[in-house]
Amino acid sequence: MSWYEVFRLALDAIWAHKLRSFLTLLGIIIGVASVTAVATVIEGFSEYVNEKVAVYGTGALTVEKAAFQGFADFEKFLRAIQRNPDLTTEDMRALREQLTLADEVAAQDGSAADVRYGNTVVTLVGIQGVTANFNDLSTVELAQGRVISPFDEENRRAVCVLGADVAKELFPRGDAIGKTVKLGRDPYEVIGVAKPLGTFLGQSQDNYVQIPLTTFHKVYGERRSLTLYVRPRRGVPTELVEDEIRAILRTRHHLSPREEDDFSITSDPATQGIFTTLLATVSAVVLPITGISLVVGGIVIMNIMLVSVTERTREIGIRKSLGARRRDILRQFLAESALLSLIGGIIGLVLAYLVMLVVSHFSGLPVALPFWAVVLALVVSGSVGLFFGIYPASKAARLDPIQALRAD
């Protein structure tokens, strides 16, 4: 028998029992769909993080009171929040004056307030107090107007730059520049409108208002810890800049050589590494669990193939009596089992992708179907069919033709 004839007979056998074949495939369909959906979300999230997480520019270092480094260090992170002192404007000035390997040091503080223009109110807007050079280190670009200037910062001027969402809500006709809005109870002149940054994990990154850091401290006080951003000089390794930052801040905070840092320094690659580790952990836990349904589907296929062998015992006897060899019978049933499983894999693959597209549309969850997931789904589903079809196929191949012809 040629392979063409083998697969044609297998398709005929599957098509002859359409409902039973479909019910048999449910386990494989659900298994492949589950694994593919998880792989699609993980791949999409990985690409999404690489695109979105580095908001403050390539190579910029972030200096914070405490930084989340992963769930394994979560207790350490909580202790650092309680133990570490706040980073102050004096720390910022020290870095600006003493750093020799960096060309920019910016700072940001934050709070939240309602923003009003006329009768329109946008609630719980992020109020960012920033230094005049903050946008030099960020990916924020202006659609209209100008950024906060050193003059604004030095004179604690009541000026602001609106995020895209806030500007759209308050000024749907796009005439924000020069207007006066209220942040809480205080009036501010709008000097700029930022271009949209989009969303991150379904949360808007454009629901903010920037004001000079000095103005922010005048209104909201300096009881919070600053977040500092340091841009290394071109060609200088970030590790050397980290060491210099660490030496300056440890000296300022009077730490002995044996004491741990009471601040955290992170970079874009380090932040991305946290997400990569998290995704790897999720993959290691979730993928094997979803793969259980593939094993269940394979067992169902083996049971149905055993039933098929019993039903077709007389057919096997006739074929053997007409010259079919044991390997011909073996190939026929193995091809039927593998093809049945492969069809289930294809259906599960398409189903998973369609479902994830719908979920992504309504939830904003990032998805991307990697080529390796397609290949893996088809290879695994076909392999499951082959593996669980071996016993039924060998049982059919070993049937005695005389006994098979006597079967009812």
GROMACS .gro file of C-alpha atoms in nm:
model
  408
    1MET     CA    1   0.000   0.000   0.000
    2SER     CA    2   0.116   0.349  -0.084
    3TRP     CA    3   0.103   0.622   0.180
    4TYR     CA    4  -0.155   0.803  -0.033
    5GLU     CA    5  -0.385   0.504  -0.011
    6VAL     CA    6  -0.316   0.466   0.361
    7PHE     CA    7  -0.423   0.823   0.438
    8ARG     CA    8  -0.719   0.806   0.198
    9LEU     CA    9  -0.853   0.501   0.380
   10ALA     CA   10  -0.792   0.674   0.713
   11LEU     CA   11  -0.988   0.982   0.602
   12ASP     CA   12  -1.270   0.761   0.474
   13ALA     CA   13  -1.288   0.583   0.811
   14ILE     CA   14  -1.293   0.913   1.001
   15TRP     CA   15  -1.556   1.065   0.771
   16ALA     CA   16  -1.775   0.755   0.799
   17HIS     CA   17  -1.821   0.823   1.171
   18LYS     CA   18  -1.824   1.204   1.179
   19LEU     CA   19  -1.999   1.255   1.514
   20ARG     CA   20  -1.793   0.991   1.693
   21SER     CA   21  -1.474   1.131   1.543
   22PHE     CA   22  -1.563   1.483   1.659
   23LEU     CA   23  -1.644   1.371   2.012
   24THR     CA   24  -1.318   1.175   2.015
   25LEU     CA   25  -1.131   1.490   1.913
   26LEU     CA   26  -1.270   1.709   2.192
   27GLY     CA   27  -0.990   1.619   2.433
   28ILE     CA   28  -0.721   1.697   2.174
   29ILE     CA   29  -0.901   2.016   2.065
   30ILE     CA   30  -0.927   2.142   2.423
   31GLY     CA   31  -0.568   2.041   2.502
   32VAL     CA   32  -0.414   2.204   2.195
   33ALA     CA   33  -0.637   2.512   2.234
   34SER     CA   34  -0.531   2.550   2.599
   35VAL     CA   35  -0.158   2.513   2.531
   36THR     CA   36  -0.177   2.742   2.226
   37ALA     CA   37  -0.376   3.006   2.416
   38VAL     CA   38  -0.120   3.010   2.697
   39ALA     CA   39   0.170   3.026   2.449
   40THR     CA   40  -0.006   3.304   2.257
   41VAL     CA   41  -0.056   3.515   2.570
   42ILE     CA   42   0.300   3.455   2.695
   43GLU     CA   43   0.454   3.543   2.358
   44GLY     CA   44   0.231   3.848   2.318
   45PHE     CA   45   0.306   3.966   2.670
   46SER     CA   46   0.678   3.919   2.616
   47GLU     CA   47   0.674   4.132   2.300
   48TYR     CA   48   0.450   4.383   2.474
   49VAL     CA   49   0.687   4.419   2.767
   50ASN     CA   50   0.988   4.467   2.539
   51GLU     CA   51   0.799   4.745   2.361
   52LYS     CA   52   0.635   4.918   2.657
   53VAL     CA   53   0.837   4.869   2.973
   54ALA     CA   54   1.131   5.094   2.880
   55VAL     CA   55   0.934   5.417   2.911
   56TYR     CA   56   1.229   5.630   3.020
   57GLY     CA   57   1.462   5.571   2.730
   58THR     CA   58   1.727   5.314   2.644
   59GLY     CA   59   2.008   5.297   2.894
   60ALA     CA   60   1.844   5.516   3.159
   61LEU     CA   61   1.898   5.406   3.519
   62THR     CA   62   1.622   5.439   3.776
   63VAL     CA   63   1.712   5.513   4.138
   64GLU     CA   64   1.434   5.448   4.390
   65LYS     CA   65   1.380   5.402   4.760
   66ALA     CA   66   1.297   5.037   4.687
   67ALA     CA   67   1.241   4.848   4.362
   68PHE     CA   68   1.044   4.528   4.305
   69GLN     CA   69   1.291   4.262   4.187
   70GLY     CA   70   1.058   3.963   4.162
   71PHE     CA   71   0.829   3.754   4.380
   72ALA     CA   72   1.123   3.563   4.527
   73ASP     CA   73   1.241   3.889   4.688
   74PHE     CA   74   0.896   4.024   4.775
   75GLU     CA   75   0.954   4.019   5.152
   76LYS     CA   76   1.288   4.193   5.101
   77PHE     CA   77   1.107   4.456   4.893
   78LEU     CA   78   0.851   4.518   5.171
   79ARG     CA   79   1.127   4.549   5.432
   80ALA     CA   80   1.314   4.794   5.209
   81ILE     CA   81   1.005   5.015   5.177
   82GLN     CA   82   0.976   5.031   5.556
   83ARG     CA   83   1.350   5.061   5.631
   84ASN     CA   84   1.501   5.273   5.355
   85PRO     CA   85   1.501   5.654   5.381
   86ASP     CA   86   1.327   5.869   5.121
   87LEU     CA   87   1.529   5.999   4.828
   88THR     CA   88   1.528   6.379   4.847
   89THR     CA   89   1.606   6.678   4.631
   90GLU     CA   90   1.942   6.692   4.813
   91ASP     CA   91   2.019   6.342   4.682
   92MET     CA   92   1.928   6.461   4.332
   93ARG     CA   93   2.153   6.765   4.363
   94ALA     CA   94   2.441   6.550   4.491
   95LEU     CA   95   2.414   6.321   4.190
   96ARG     CA   96   2.398   6.616   3.952
   97GLU     CA   97   2.706   6.775   4.107
   98GLN     CA   98   2.921   6.464   4.162
   99LEU     CA   99   2.839   6.222   3.881
  100THR     CA  100   3.110   6.228   3.616
  101LEU     CA  101   2.985   5.939   3.401
  102ALA     CA  102   2.629   6.064   3.343
  103ASP     CA  103   2.503   6.362   3.145
  104GLU     CA  104   2.148   6.392   3.283
  105VAL     CA  105   1.983   6.345   3.623
  106ALA     CA  106   1.606   6.400   3.638
  107ALA     CA  107   1.351   6.349   3.914
  108GLN     CA  108   0.982   6.276   3.948
  109ASP     CA  109   0.734   6.284   4.235
  110GLY     CA  110   0.368   6.192   4.218
  111SER     CA  111   0.021   6.222   4.362
  112ALA     CA  112  -0.337   6.215   4.233
  113ALA     CA  113  -0.613   6.473   4.204
  114ASP     CA  114  -0.924   6.561   4.006
  115VAL     CA  115  -0.865   6.789   3.708
  116ARG     CA  116  -1.139   7.034   3.607
  117TYR     CA  117  -1.208   7.265   3.317
  118GLY     CA  118  -1.542   7.441   3.330
  119ASN     CA  119  -1.803   7.179   3.414
  120THR     CA  120  -1.590   6.887   3.294
  121VAL     CA  121  -1.404   6.684   3.557
  122VAL     CA  122  -1.154   6.402   3.509
  123THR     CA  123  -1.116   6.210   3.835
  124LEU     CA  124  -0.807   6.050   3.989
  125VAL     CA  125  -0.554   6.188   3.743
  126GLY     CA  126  -0.187   6.118   3.815
  127ILE     CA  127  -0.013   6.443   3.905
  128GLN     CA  128   0.356   6.420   3.813
  129GLY     CA  129   0.598   6.671   3.957
  130VAL     CA  130   0.897   6.662   3.722
  131THR     CA  131   1.224   6.845   3.671
  132ALA     CA  132   1.269   7.053   3.358
  133ASN     CA  133   1.492   6.787   3.195
  134PHE     CA  134   1.258   6.497   3.272
  135ASN     CA  135   1.122   6.469   2.918
  136ASP     CA  136   1.478   6.452   2.783
  137LEU     CA  137   1.504   6.110   2.949
  138SER     CA  138   1.153   5.987   2.868
  139THR     CA  139   0.975   5.883   2.550
  140VAL     CA  140   0.706   6.146   2.603
  141GLU     CA  141   0.664   6.365   2.296
  142LEU     CA  142   0.447   6.672   2.260
  143ALA     CA  143   0.156   6.702   2.021
  144GLN     CA  144   0.111   7.072   2.102
  145GLY     CA  145   0.286   7.347   2.298
  146ARG     CA  146   0.608   7.310   2.494
  147VAL     CA  147   0.758   7.118   2.785
  148ILE     CA  148   0.827   7.250   3.134
  149SER     CA  149   1.129   7.481   3.123
  150PRO     CA  150   1.402   7.559   3.381
  151PHE     CA  151   1.238   7.902   3.422
  152ASP     CA  152   0.908   7.733   3.516
  153GLU     CA  153   1.088   7.513   3.769
  154GLU     CA  154   1.300   7.789   3.923
  155ASN     CA  155   1.000   8.020   3.970
  156ARG     CA  156   0.752   7.752   4.080
  157ARG     CA  157   0.517   7.854   3.804
  158ALA     CA  158   0.162   7.713   3.791
  159VAL     CA  159   0.192   7.558   3.446
  160CYS     CA  160   0.116   7.206   3.328
  161VAL     CA  161   0.146   6.958   3.043
  162LEU     CA  162  -0.161   6.738   2.989
  163GLY     CA  163  -0.151   6.370   2.906
  164ALA     CA  164  -0.339   6.273   2.590
  165ASP     CA  165  -0.640   6.120   2.769
  166VAL     CA  166  -0.685   6.418   3.001
  167ALA     CA  167  -0.656   6.665   2.712
  168LYS     CA  168  -0.911   6.468   2.508
  169GLU     CA  169  -1.161   6.466   2.795
  170LEU     CA  170  -1.125   6.833   2.884
  171PHE     CA  171  -1.066   6.976   2.537
  172PRO     CA  172  -1.229   6.751   2.275
  173ARG     CA  173  -1.176   7.019   2.007
  174GLY     CA  174  -0.801   7.028   2.072
  175ASP     CA  175  -0.780   7.390   2.192
  176ALA     CA  176  -0.604   7.327   2.525
  177ILE     CA  177  -0.296   7.552   2.495
  178GLY     CA  178  -0.327   7.871   2.702
  179LYS     CA  179  -0.638   7.754   2.888
  180THR     CA  180  -0.653   7.735   3.267
  181VAL     CA  181  -0.743   7.409   3.437
  182LYS     CA  182  -0.777   7.328   3.805
  183LEU     CA  183  -0.575   7.054   3.969
  184GLY     CA  184  -0.770   7.004   4.287
  185ARG     CA  185  -0.834   7.364   4.392
  186ASP     CA  186  -0.534   7.526   4.225
  187PRO     CA  187  -0.540   7.683   3.876
  188TYR     CA  188  -0.270   7.595   3.619
  189GLU     CA  189  -0.205   7.725   3.270
  190VAL     CA  190  -0.183   7.453   3.003
  191ILE     CA  191   0.145   7.492   2.814
  192GLY     CA  192   0.159   7.155   2.637
  193VAL     CA  193  -0.029   6.842   2.535
  194ALA     CA  194   0.157   6.509   2.507
  195LYS     CA  195   0.121   6.252   2.232
  196PRO     CA  196  -0.051   5.926   2.333
  197LEU     CA  197   0.165   5.660   2.495
  198GLY     CA  198  -0.108   5.394   2.474
  199THR     CA  199  -0.192   5.135   2.737
  200PHE     CA  200   0.008   4.890   2.948
  201LEU     CA  201  -0.176   4.576   3.062
  202GLY     CA  202  -0.505   4.748   2.986
  203GLN     CA  203  -0.419   5.058   3.191
  204SER     CA  204  -0.389   5.394   3.019
  205GLN     CA  205  -0.047   5.563   3.033
  206ASP     CA  206  -0.197   5.895   2.925
  207ASN     CA  207  -0.404   5.979   3.233
  208TYR     CA  208  -0.154   6.224   3.384
  209VAL     CA  209  -0.064   6.591   3.421
  210GLN     CA  210   0.294   6.715   3.455
  211ILE     CA  211   0.382   7.021   3.665
  212PRO     CA  212   0.722   7.158   3.775
  213LEU     CA  213   0.871   6.960   4.063
  214THR     CA  214   0.919   7.275   4.271
  215THR     CA  215   0.552   7.366   4.222
  216PHE     CA  216   0.453   7.012   4.317
  217HIS     CA  217   0.651   7.035   4.642
  218LYS     CA  218   0.500   7.374   4.721
  219VAL     CA  219   0.146   7.235   4.686
  220TYR     CA  220   0.181   6.871   4.799
  221GLY     CA  221   0.488   6.889   5.023
  222GLU     CA  222   0.811   6.685   5.016
  223ARG     CA  223   0.701   6.393   5.232
  224ARG     CA  224   0.736   6.142   4.949
  225SER     CA  225   1.045   5.975   4.808
  226LEU     CA  226   1.165   6.095   4.468
  227THR     CA  227   1.227   5.866   4.175
  228LEU     CA  228   1.553   5.965   4.006
  229TYR     CA  229   1.650   5.894   3.645
  230VAL     CA  230   2.014   5.894   3.536
  231ARG     CA  231   2.129   5.881   3.174
  232PRO     CA  232   2.489   5.758   3.131
  233ARG     CA  233   2.721   5.935   2.894
  234ARG     CA  234   2.742   5.784   2.547
  235GLY     CA  235   2.965   5.479   2.542
  236VAL     CA  236   2.989   5.447   2.921
  237PRO     CA  237   2.882   5.103   3.055
  238THR     CA  238   2.580   5.124   3.285
  239GLU     CA  239   2.764   4.913   3.546
  240LEU     CA  240   3.023   5.189   3.595
  241VAL     CA  241   2.750   5.451   3.632
  242GLU     CA  242   2.570   5.229   3.885
  243ASP     CA  243   2.891   5.201   4.089
  244GLU     CA  244   2.935   5.578   4.087
  245ILE     CA  245   2.573   5.639   4.192
  246ARG     CA  246   2.610   5.381   4.467
  247ALA     CA  247   2.930   5.542   4.600
  248ILE     CA  248   2.774   5.891   4.610
  249LEU     CA  249   2.449   5.785   4.779
  250ARG     CA  250   2.615   5.551   5.029
  251THR     CA  251   2.845   5.835   5.134
  252ARG     CA  252   2.551   6.074   5.170
  253HIS     CA  253   2.353   5.818   5.373
  254HIS     CA  254   2.656   5.738   5.595
  255LEU     CA  255   2.651   5.364   5.528
  256SER     CA  256   2.938   5.149   5.647
  257PRO     CA  257   3.099   4.898   5.406
  258ARG     CA  258   2.912   4.610   5.574
  259GLU     CA  259   2.569   4.768   5.545
  260GLU     CA  260   2.337   4.703   5.252
  261ASP     CA  261   2.230   4.978   5.013
  262ASP     CA  262   1.928   5.171   5.140
  263PHE     CA  263   1.815   5.246   4.784
  264SER     CA  264   1.765   5.051   4.460
  265ILE     CA  265   1.916   5.101   4.114
  266THR     CA  266   1.748   4.936   3.815
  267SER     CA  267   1.786   4.953   3.439
  268ASP     CA  268   1.559   4.871   3.147
  269PRO     CA  269   1.721   4.528   3.089
  270ALA     CA  270   1.684   4.447   3.460
  271THR     CA  271   1.316   4.543   3.452
  272GLN     CA  272   1.260   4.335   3.141
  273GLY     CA  273   1.445   4.050   3.311
  274ILE     CA  274   1.191   4.050   3.595
  275PHE     CA  275   0.908   4.005   3.348
  276THR     CA  276   1.103   3.740   3.156
  277THR     CA  277   1.158   3.541   3.476
  278LEU     CA  278   0.791   3.578   3.567
  279LEU     CA  279   0.683   3.456   3.222
  280ALA     CA  280   0.923   3.162   3.240
  281THR     CA  281   0.779   3.064   3.579
  282VAL     CA  282   0.423   3.089   3.451
  283SER     CA  283   0.515   2.883   3.144
  284ALA     CA  284   0.681   2.613   3.355
  285VAL     CA  285   0.371   2.581   3.575
  286VAL     CA  286   0.082   2.639   3.335
  287LEU     CA  287   0.194   2.457   3.019
  288PRO     CA  288   0.234   2.114   3.186
  289ILE     CA  289  -0.109   2.154   3.351
  290THR     CA  290  -0.278   2.238   3.022
  291GLY     CA  291  -0.088   1.949   2.863
  292ILE     CA  292  -0.277   1.703   3.086
  293SER     CA  293  -0.581   1.745   2.861
  294LEU     CA  294  -0.367   1.622   2.569
  295VAL     CA  295  -0.294   1.302   2.759
  296VAL     CA  296  -0.665   1.261   2.836
  297GLY     CA  297  -0.744   1.320   2.468
  298GLY     CA  298  -0.486   1.059   2.370
  299ILE     CA  299  -0.643   0.802   2.603
  300VAL     CA  300  -0.984   0.874   2.449
  301ILE     CA  301  -0.838   0.820   2.101
  302MET     CA  302  -0.684   0.488   2.210
  303ASN     CA  303  -1.017   0.368   2.351
  304ILE     CA  304  -1.207   0.469   2.037
  305MET     CA  305  -0.946   0.302   1.815
  306LEU     CA  306  -0.983  -0.018   2.018
  307VAL     CA  307  -1.357   0.000   1.960
  308SER     CA  308  -1.290   0.059   1.591
  309VAL     CA  309  -1.065  -0.249   1.575
  310THR     CA  310  -1.342  -0.459   1.731
  311GLU     CA  311  -1.603  -0.321   1.490
  312ARG     CA  312  -1.382  -0.377   1.186
  313THR     CA  313  -1.247  -0.721   1.274
  314ARG     CA  314  -1.420  -0.880   0.973
  315GLU     CA  315  -1.287  -0.607   0.742
  316ILE     CA  316  -0.934  -0.678   0.870
  317GLY     CA  317  -0.983  -1.049   0.806
  318ILE     CA  318  -1.099  -0.986   0.447
  319ARG     CA  319  -0.804  -0.755   0.376
  320LYS     CA  320  -0.557  -1.008   0.516
  321SER     CA  321  -0.711  -1.287   0.314
  322LEU     CA  322  -0.666  -1.074  -0.001
  323GLY     CA  323  -0.295  -1.029   0.068
  324ALA     CA  324  -0.267  -0.736   0.308
  325ARG     CA  325   0.040  -0.772   0.525
  326ARG     CA  326   0.063  -0.710   0.897
  327ARG     CA  327   0.250  -0.384   0.839
  328ASP     CA  328  -0.025  -0.265   0.602
  329ILE     CA  329  -0.287  -0.306   0.875
  330LEU     CA  330  -0.051  -0.146   1.128
  331ARG     CA  331   0.009   0.156   0.902
  332GLN     CA  332  -0.360   0.198   0.831
  333PHE     CA  333  -0.465   0.219   1.195
  334LEU     CA  334  -0.163   0.428   1.298
  335ALA     CA  335  -0.237   0.672   1.015
  336GLU     CA  336  -0.601   0.691   1.120
  337SER     CA  337  -0.509   0.759   1.483
  338ALA     CA  338  -0.243   1.019   1.396
  339LEU     CA  339  -0.465   1.190   1.138
  340LEU     CA  340  -0.754   1.201   1.380
  341SER     CA  341  -0.533   1.365   1.644
  342LEU     CA  342  -0.374   1.602   1.391
  343ILE     CA  343  -0.715   1.725   1.276
  344GLY     CA  344  -0.801   1.791   1.638
  345GLY     CA  345  -0.474   1.984   1.676
  346ILE     CA  346  -0.552   2.203   1.375
  347ILE     CA  347  -0.904   2.276   1.502
  348GLY     CA  348  -0.769   2.354   1.851
  349LEU     CA  349  -0.502   2.581   1.705
  350VAL     CA  350  -0.752   2.784   1.502
  351LEU     CA  351  -1.001   2.793   1.790
  352ALA     CA  352  -0.739   2.918   2.038
  353TYR     CA  353  -0.623   3.196   1.809
  354LEU     CA  354  -0.976   3.315   1.731
  355VAL     CA  355  -1.075   3.312   2.099
  356MET     CA  356  -0.761   3.502   2.200
  357LEU     CA  357  -0.824   3.764   1.929
  358VAL     CA  358  -1.172   3.821   2.072
  359VAL     CA  359  -1.037   3.834   2.430
  360SER     CA  360  -0.763   4.075   2.322
  361HIS     CA  361  -1.015   4.300   2.149
  362PHE     CA  362  -1.232   4.337   2.458
  363SER     CA  363  -0.969   4.322   2.734
  364GLY     CA  364  -0.660   4.476   2.576
  365LEU     CA  365  -0.461   4.163   2.667
  366PRO     CA  366  -0.164   4.138   2.429
  367VAL     CA  367  -0.152   3.826   2.209
  368ALA     CA  368   0.090   3.699   1.944
  369LEU     CA  369   0.089   3.352   1.788
  370PRO     CA  370   0.453   3.244   1.754
  371PHE     CA  371   0.554   3.009   1.474
  372TRP     CA  372   0.706   2.766   1.723
  373ALA     CA  373   0.368   2.732   1.897
  374VAL     CA  374   0.201   2.636   1.567
  375VAL     CA  375   0.467   2.377   1.489
  376LEU     CA  376   0.467   2.245   1.847
  377ALA     CA  377   0.087   2.213   1.855
  378LEU     CA  378   0.079   2.015   1.530
  379VAL     CA  379   0.379   1.796   1.620
  380VAL     CA  380   0.249   1.722   1.970
  381SER     CA  381  -0.106   1.648   1.856
  382GLY     CA  382   0.019   1.417   1.579
  383SER     CA  383   0.261   1.247   1.820
  384VAL     CA  384  -0.015   1.192   2.076
  385GLY     CA  385  -0.222   1.018   1.807
  386LEU     CA  386   0.073   0.802   1.703
  387PHE     CA  387   0.164   0.707   2.060
  388PHE     CA  388  -0.185   0.619   2.173
  389GLY     CA  389  -0.260   0.448   1.842
  390ILE     CA  390   0.027   0.199   1.870
  391TYR     CA  391  -0.157  -0.051   2.090
  392PRO     CA  392  -0.484  -0.057   1.890
  393ALA     CA  393  -0.289  -0.074   1.561
  394SER     CA  394  -0.067  -0.360   1.680
  395LYS     CA  395  -0.373  -0.544   1.809
  396ALA     CA  396  -0.539  -0.509   1.469
  397ALA     CA  397  -0.222  -0.621   1.288
  398ARG     CA  398  -0.190  -0.937   1.504
  399LEU     CA  399  -0.544  -1.059   1.434
  400ASP     CA  400  -0.561  -1.406   1.284
  401PRO     CA  401  -0.734  -1.373   0.943
  402ILE     CA  402  -0.938  -1.694   0.987
  403GLN     CA  403  -1.066  -1.591   1.331
  404ALA     CA  404  -1.131  -1.238   1.200
  405LEU     CA  405  -1.342  -1.368   0.910
  406ARG     CA  406  -1.558  -1.562   1.153
  407ALA     CA  407  -1.635  -1.245   1.352
  408ASP     CA  408  -1.989  -1.113   1.334
   0.00000   0.00000   0.00000
